[in-house]
mmCIF file of C-alpha atoms in Angstrom:
data_model
loop_
_atom_site.group_PDB
_atom_site.id
_atom_site.type_symbol
_atom_site.label_atom_id
_atom_site.label_comp_id
_atom_site.label_asym_id
_atom_site.label_seq_id
_atom_site.Cartn_x
_atom_site.Cartn_y
_atom_site.Cartn_z
ATOM 1 C CA SER A 62 -0.010 0.053 0.005
ATOM 2 C CA GLY A 63 1.023 3.549 -0.650
ATOM 3 C CA PRO A 64 -0.080 7.064 0.458
ATOM 4 C CA ASP A 65 -3.645 7.890 -0.100
ATOM 5 C CA ALA A 66 -4.521 10.156 -3.113
ATOM 6 C CA SER A 67 -7.699 11.663 -4.802
ATOM 7 C CA PRO A 68 -9.846 11.578 -1.700
ATOM 8 C CA SER A 69 -13.588 12.249 -2.310
ATOM 9 C CA ALA A 70 -16.275 12.336 0.537
ATOM 10 C CA SER A 71 -19.717 11.514 0.079
ATOM 11 C CA ARG A 72 -22.264 14.380 0.504
ATOM 12 C CA ASP A 73 -23.148 13.225 3.878
ATOM 13 C CA LEU A 74 -19.564 12.637 4.906
ATOM 14 C CA SER A 75 -20.426 9.051 5.932
ATOM 15 C CA ARG A 76 -17.904 7.685 3.354
ATOM 16 C CA LEU A 77 -14.476 8.399 1.858
ATOM 17 C CA LEU A 78 -13.317 7.167 -1.506
ATOM 18 C CA PHE A 79 -9.560 7.381 -2.283
ATOM 19 C CA THR A 80 -6.926 5.796 -4.481
ATOM 20 C CA GLN A 81 -3.396 4.718 -3.456
ATOM 21 C CA ALA A 82 -0.481 6.256 -5.087
ATOM 22 C CA GLN A 83 1.731 3.141 -5.186
ATOM 23 C CA THR A 84 -0.987 0.865 -6.384
ATOM 24 C CA THR A 85 -2.496 1.253 -9.843
ATOM 25 C CA GLY A 86 -6.120 0.295 -10.254
ATOM 26 C CA SER A 87 -7.267 0.278 -6.606
ATOM 27 C CA ILE A 88 -10.220 2.425 -5.229
ATOM 28 C CA TRP A 89 -10.822 2.118 -1.684
ATOM 29 C CA ILE A 90 -13.817 3.157 0.511
ATOM 30 C CA GLY A 91 -14.088 3.660 4.203
ATOM 31 C CA ALA A 92 -15.877 5.756 6.790
ATOM 32 C CA PRO A 93 -13.783 8.787 7.930
ATOM 33 C CA GLY A 94 -12.030 8.156 11.327
ATOM 34 C CA SER A 95 -12.871 4.446 11.466
ATOM 35 C CA GLY A 96 -9.468 3.184 10.228
ATOM 36 C CA ASP A 97 -11.299 0.545 8.202
ATOM 37 C CA ALA A 98 -11.354 0.463 4.508
ATOM 38 C CA ARG A 99 -12.495 -2.022 1.685
ATOM 39 C CA GLN A 100 -10.920 -2.203 -1.682
ATOM 40 C CA LEU A 101 -13.458 -1.860 -4.573
ATOM 41 C CA THR A 102 -11.321 -2.062 -7.607
ATOM 42 C CA SER A 103 -8.371 -3.926 -8.722
ATOM 43 C CA THR A 104 -6.737 -3.708 -12.137
ATOM 44 C CA GLU A 105 -3.505 -3.029 -13.834
ATOM 45 C CA ALA A 106 -4.859 0.170 -15.340
ATOM 46 C CA ASN A 107 -4.476 3.555 -13.780
ATOM 47 C CA ILE A 108 -7.601 4.558 -11.779
ATOM 48 C CA SER A 109 -8.485 8.070 -10.837
ATOM 49 C CA SER A 110 -11.039 10.668 -9.931
ATOM 50 C CA PRO A 111 -13.493 8.464 -7.765
ATOM 51 C CA ALA A 112 -16.702 10.316 -7.104
ATOM 52 C CA SER A 113 -19.585 9.090 -4.927
ATOM 53 C CA ALA A 114 -23.260 9.366 -6.151
ATOM 54 C CA PRO A 115 -25.590 11.492 -3.864
ATOM 55 C CA ASP A 116 -27.421 8.160 -2.895
ATOM 56 C CA ASN A 117 -24.165 6.666 -1.755
ATOM 57 C CA ARG A 118 -24.847 3.453 -3.869
ATOM 58 C CA ARG A 119 -22.647 4.195 -6.942
ATOM 59 C CA ILE A 120 -19.338 5.706 -7.867
ATOM 60 C CA ALA A 121 -18.112 7.201 -10.955
ATOM 61 C CA TYR A 122 -14.275 6.928 -11.888
ATOM 62 C CA VAL A 123 -11.899 7.175 -14.821
ATOM 63 C CA LYS A 124 -9.890 4.150 -16.000
ATOM 64 C CA GLN A 125 -6.812 4.838 -18.159
ATOM 65 C CA THR A 126 -5.310 1.963 -20.111
ATOM 66 C CA PRO A 127 -1.907 2.412 -21.998
ATOM 67 C CA SER A 128 -2.038 0.982 -25.625
ATOM 68 C CA THR A 129 0.289 1.329 -28.503
ATOM 69 C CA GLY A 130 -1.962 3.945 -30.322
ATOM 70 C CA GLY A 131 -2.131 6.103 -27.118
ATOM 71 C CA ASP A 132 -3.818 5.788 -23.804
ATOM 72 C CA PHE A 133 -7.356 4.663 -23.643
ATOM 73 C CA HIS A 134 -9.737 6.307 -21.295
ATOM 74 C CA GLU A 135 -12.943 4.969 -19.805
ATOM 75 C CA LEU A 136 -15.695 6.520 -17.669
ATOM 76 C CA LEU A 137 -17.179 3.939 -15.565
ATOM 77 C CA LEU A 138 -20.083 3.620 -12.992
ATOM 78 C CA MET A 139 -19.864 0.938 -10.303
ATOM 79 C CA ASP A 140 -22.505 -0.162 -7.983
ATOM 80 C CA ILE A 141 -20.863 -0.304 -4.399
ATOM 81 C CA ALA A 142 -22.941 -3.222 -3.120
ATOM 82 C CA THR A 143 -22.592 -5.528 -6.056
ATOM 83 C CA GLY A 144 -19.432 -4.353 -7.663
ATOM 84 C CA GLU A 145 -21.157 -4.374 -11.084
ATOM 85 C CA ARG A 146 -19.489 -1.882 -13.522
ATOM 86 C CA ASN A 147 -20.991 -0.145 -16.362
ATOM 87 C CA GLN A 148 -18.803 1.785 -18.986
ATOM 88 C CA ILE A 149 -20.605 5.028 -20.006
ATOM 89 C CA LEU A 150 -17.761 6.486 -22.134
ATOM 90 C CA SER A 151 -14.654 5.110 -23.806
ATOM 91 C CA GLU A 152 -12.280 7.523 -25.670
ATOM 92 C CA ARG A 153 -8.756 7.819 -26.910
ATOM 93 C CA ALA A 154 -8.824 11.463 -25.672
ATOM 94 C CA ALA A 155 -8.147 12.124 -22.041
ATOM 95 C CA ILE A 156 -11.033 12.426 -19.617
ATOM 96 C CA HIS A 157 -11.098 13.516 -15.880
ATOM 97 C CA SER A 158 -12.954 14.760 -12.819
ATOM 98 C CA PRO A 159 -16.419 13.041 -12.932
ATOM 99 C CA ARG A 160 -18.887 14.941 -10.816
ATOM 100 C CA TRP A 161 -22.491 13.928 -10.025
ATOM 101 C CA SER A 162 -25.441 16.240 -10.337
ATOM 102 C CA PRO A 163 -27.171 16.934 -6.991
ATOM 103 C CA ASP A 164 -29.931 14.590 -7.715
ATOM 104 C CA GLY A 165 -27.632 11.981 -9.063
ATOM 105 C CA SER A 166 -29.104 11.782 -12.628
ATOM 106 C CA ARG A 167 -26.197 13.227 -14.582
ATOM 107 C CA LEU A 168 -22.509 13.366 -14.666
ATOM 108 C CA ALA A 169 -20.230 16.245 -15.564
ATOM 109 C CA TYR A 170 -16.663 15.437 -16.570
ATOM 110 C CA ALA A 171 -13.696 17.111 -18.388
ATOM 111 C CA ALA A 172 -12.781 15.786 -21.837
ATOM 112 C CA GLU A 173 -9.865 16.581 -24.224
ATOM 113 C CA ALA A 174 -10.710 16.857 -27.938
ATOM 114 C CA ASP A 175 -8.818 18.675 -30.810
ATOM 115 C CA GLU A 176 -6.049 19.633 -28.196
ATOM 116 C CA HIS A 177 -8.765 21.672 -26.138
ATOM 117 C CA TRP A 178 -10.499 20.846 -22.942
ATOM 118 C CA ARG A 179 -14.206 21.115 -22.412
ATOM 119 C CA VAL A 180 -16.654 20.268 -19.552
ATOM 120 C CA VAL A 181 -19.276 17.868 -20.869
ATOM 121 C CA VAL A 182 -22.753 17.057 -19.496
ATOM 122 C CA GLY A 183 -24.604 14.768 -21.923
ATOM 123 C CA PRO A 184 -24.966 16.487 -25.291
ATOM 124 C CA THR A 185 -23.896 19.890 -23.778
ATOM 125 C CA SER A 186 -20.282 20.985 -23.674
ATOM 126 C CA SER A 187 -18.476 24.213 -22.626
ATOM 127 C CA GLU A 188 -16.250 26.575 -24.513
ATOM 128 C CA PRO A 189 -12.818 25.137 -25.301
ATOM 129 C CA CYS A 190 -10.040 25.767 -22.960
ATOM 130 C CA ASP A 191 -6.423 24.836 -22.491
ATOM 131 C CA GLU A 192 -7.184 23.304 -18.996
ATOM 132 C CA ILE A 193 -10.071 22.515 -16.886
ATOM 133 C CA ALA A 194 -9.805 22.436 -13.087
ATOM 134 C CA ARG A 195 -12.505 21.973 -10.437
ATOM 135 C CA ILE A 196 -16.027 21.112 -11.628
ATOM 136 C CA VAL A 197 -18.838 22.200 -9.304
ATOM 137 C CA TRP A 198 -22.723 21.720 -9.807
ATOM 138 C CA ALA A 199 -25.140 24.433 -8.794
ATOM 139 C CA ALA A 200 -27.160 23.177 -5.916
ATOM 140 C CA ASP A 201 -30.447 23.130 -8.158
ATOM 141 C CA GLY A 202 -28.504 21.337 -10.994
ATOM 142 C CA SER A 203 -29.255 24.240 -13.453
ATOM 143 C CA CYS A 204 -25.599 24.960 -14.263
ATOM 144 C CA VAL A 205 -22.122 23.707 -13.742
ATOM 145 C CA TRP A 206 -19.116 25.968 -12.796
ATOM 146 C CA TYR A 207 -15.626 25.109 -13.643
ATOM 147 C CA GLY A 208 -12.080 26.617 -13.252
ATOM 148 C CA ALA A 209 -10.443 27.121 -16.673
ATOM 149 C CA ARG A 210 -7.224 28.257 -18.156
ATOM 150 C CA ARG A 211 -6.712 29.821 -21.689
ATOM 151 C CA GLY A 212 -3.224 30.836 -22.378
ATOM 152 C CA ARG A 213 -2.109 32.688 -19.153
ATOM 153 C CA GLU A 214 -5.689 33.710 -18.312
ATOM 154 C CA LEU A 215 -7.497 31.879 -15.566
ATOM 155 C CA TRP A 216 -11.180 32.190 -15.043
ATOM 156 C CA TRP A 217 -14.393 30.526 -13.859
ATOM 157 C CA GLY A 218 -16.770 29.199 -16.535
ATOM 158 C CA ARG A 219 -20.423 28.680 -16.230
ATOM 159 C CA MET A 220 -22.335 26.205 -18.391
ATOM 160 C CA ALA A 221 -26.006 26.569 -18.278
ATOM 161 C CA LEU A 222 -27.981 23.187 -18.541
ATOM 162 C CA GLU A 223 -31.712 22.706 -19.660
#
């Protein structure tokens, strides 16, 4: 085991998801302060960005698998109780930072295409940027806020959703 990385707390703070820096493919879940944790995933691929759904029953995460034509990225959903996984996106381009909507019905994530990054929610995507940082949903789910960089300029973007 190695140092904990990518910590993500559930909305009610009852669970903490994290990866370990010295083990690829491992997402762990535990109750803060309990000292107990359970391993949810085990693969040779690089696993990152675990995010707990508002109902605490599912997680979203990114799986990155190296290949000869370039890394292959997948956005996966996992049922915590059963371990069942569903792939919802598979791309050669990079993806990161999945974030659940407040009601748990949608996911926002950052995706790279044509050498630019965009925030994506279903068929809607943001303006192109050189880099996307923190993605935050509005409490009512009406929009997504995100940190962005274009050249040397840093700004907060807002993407309205229907």
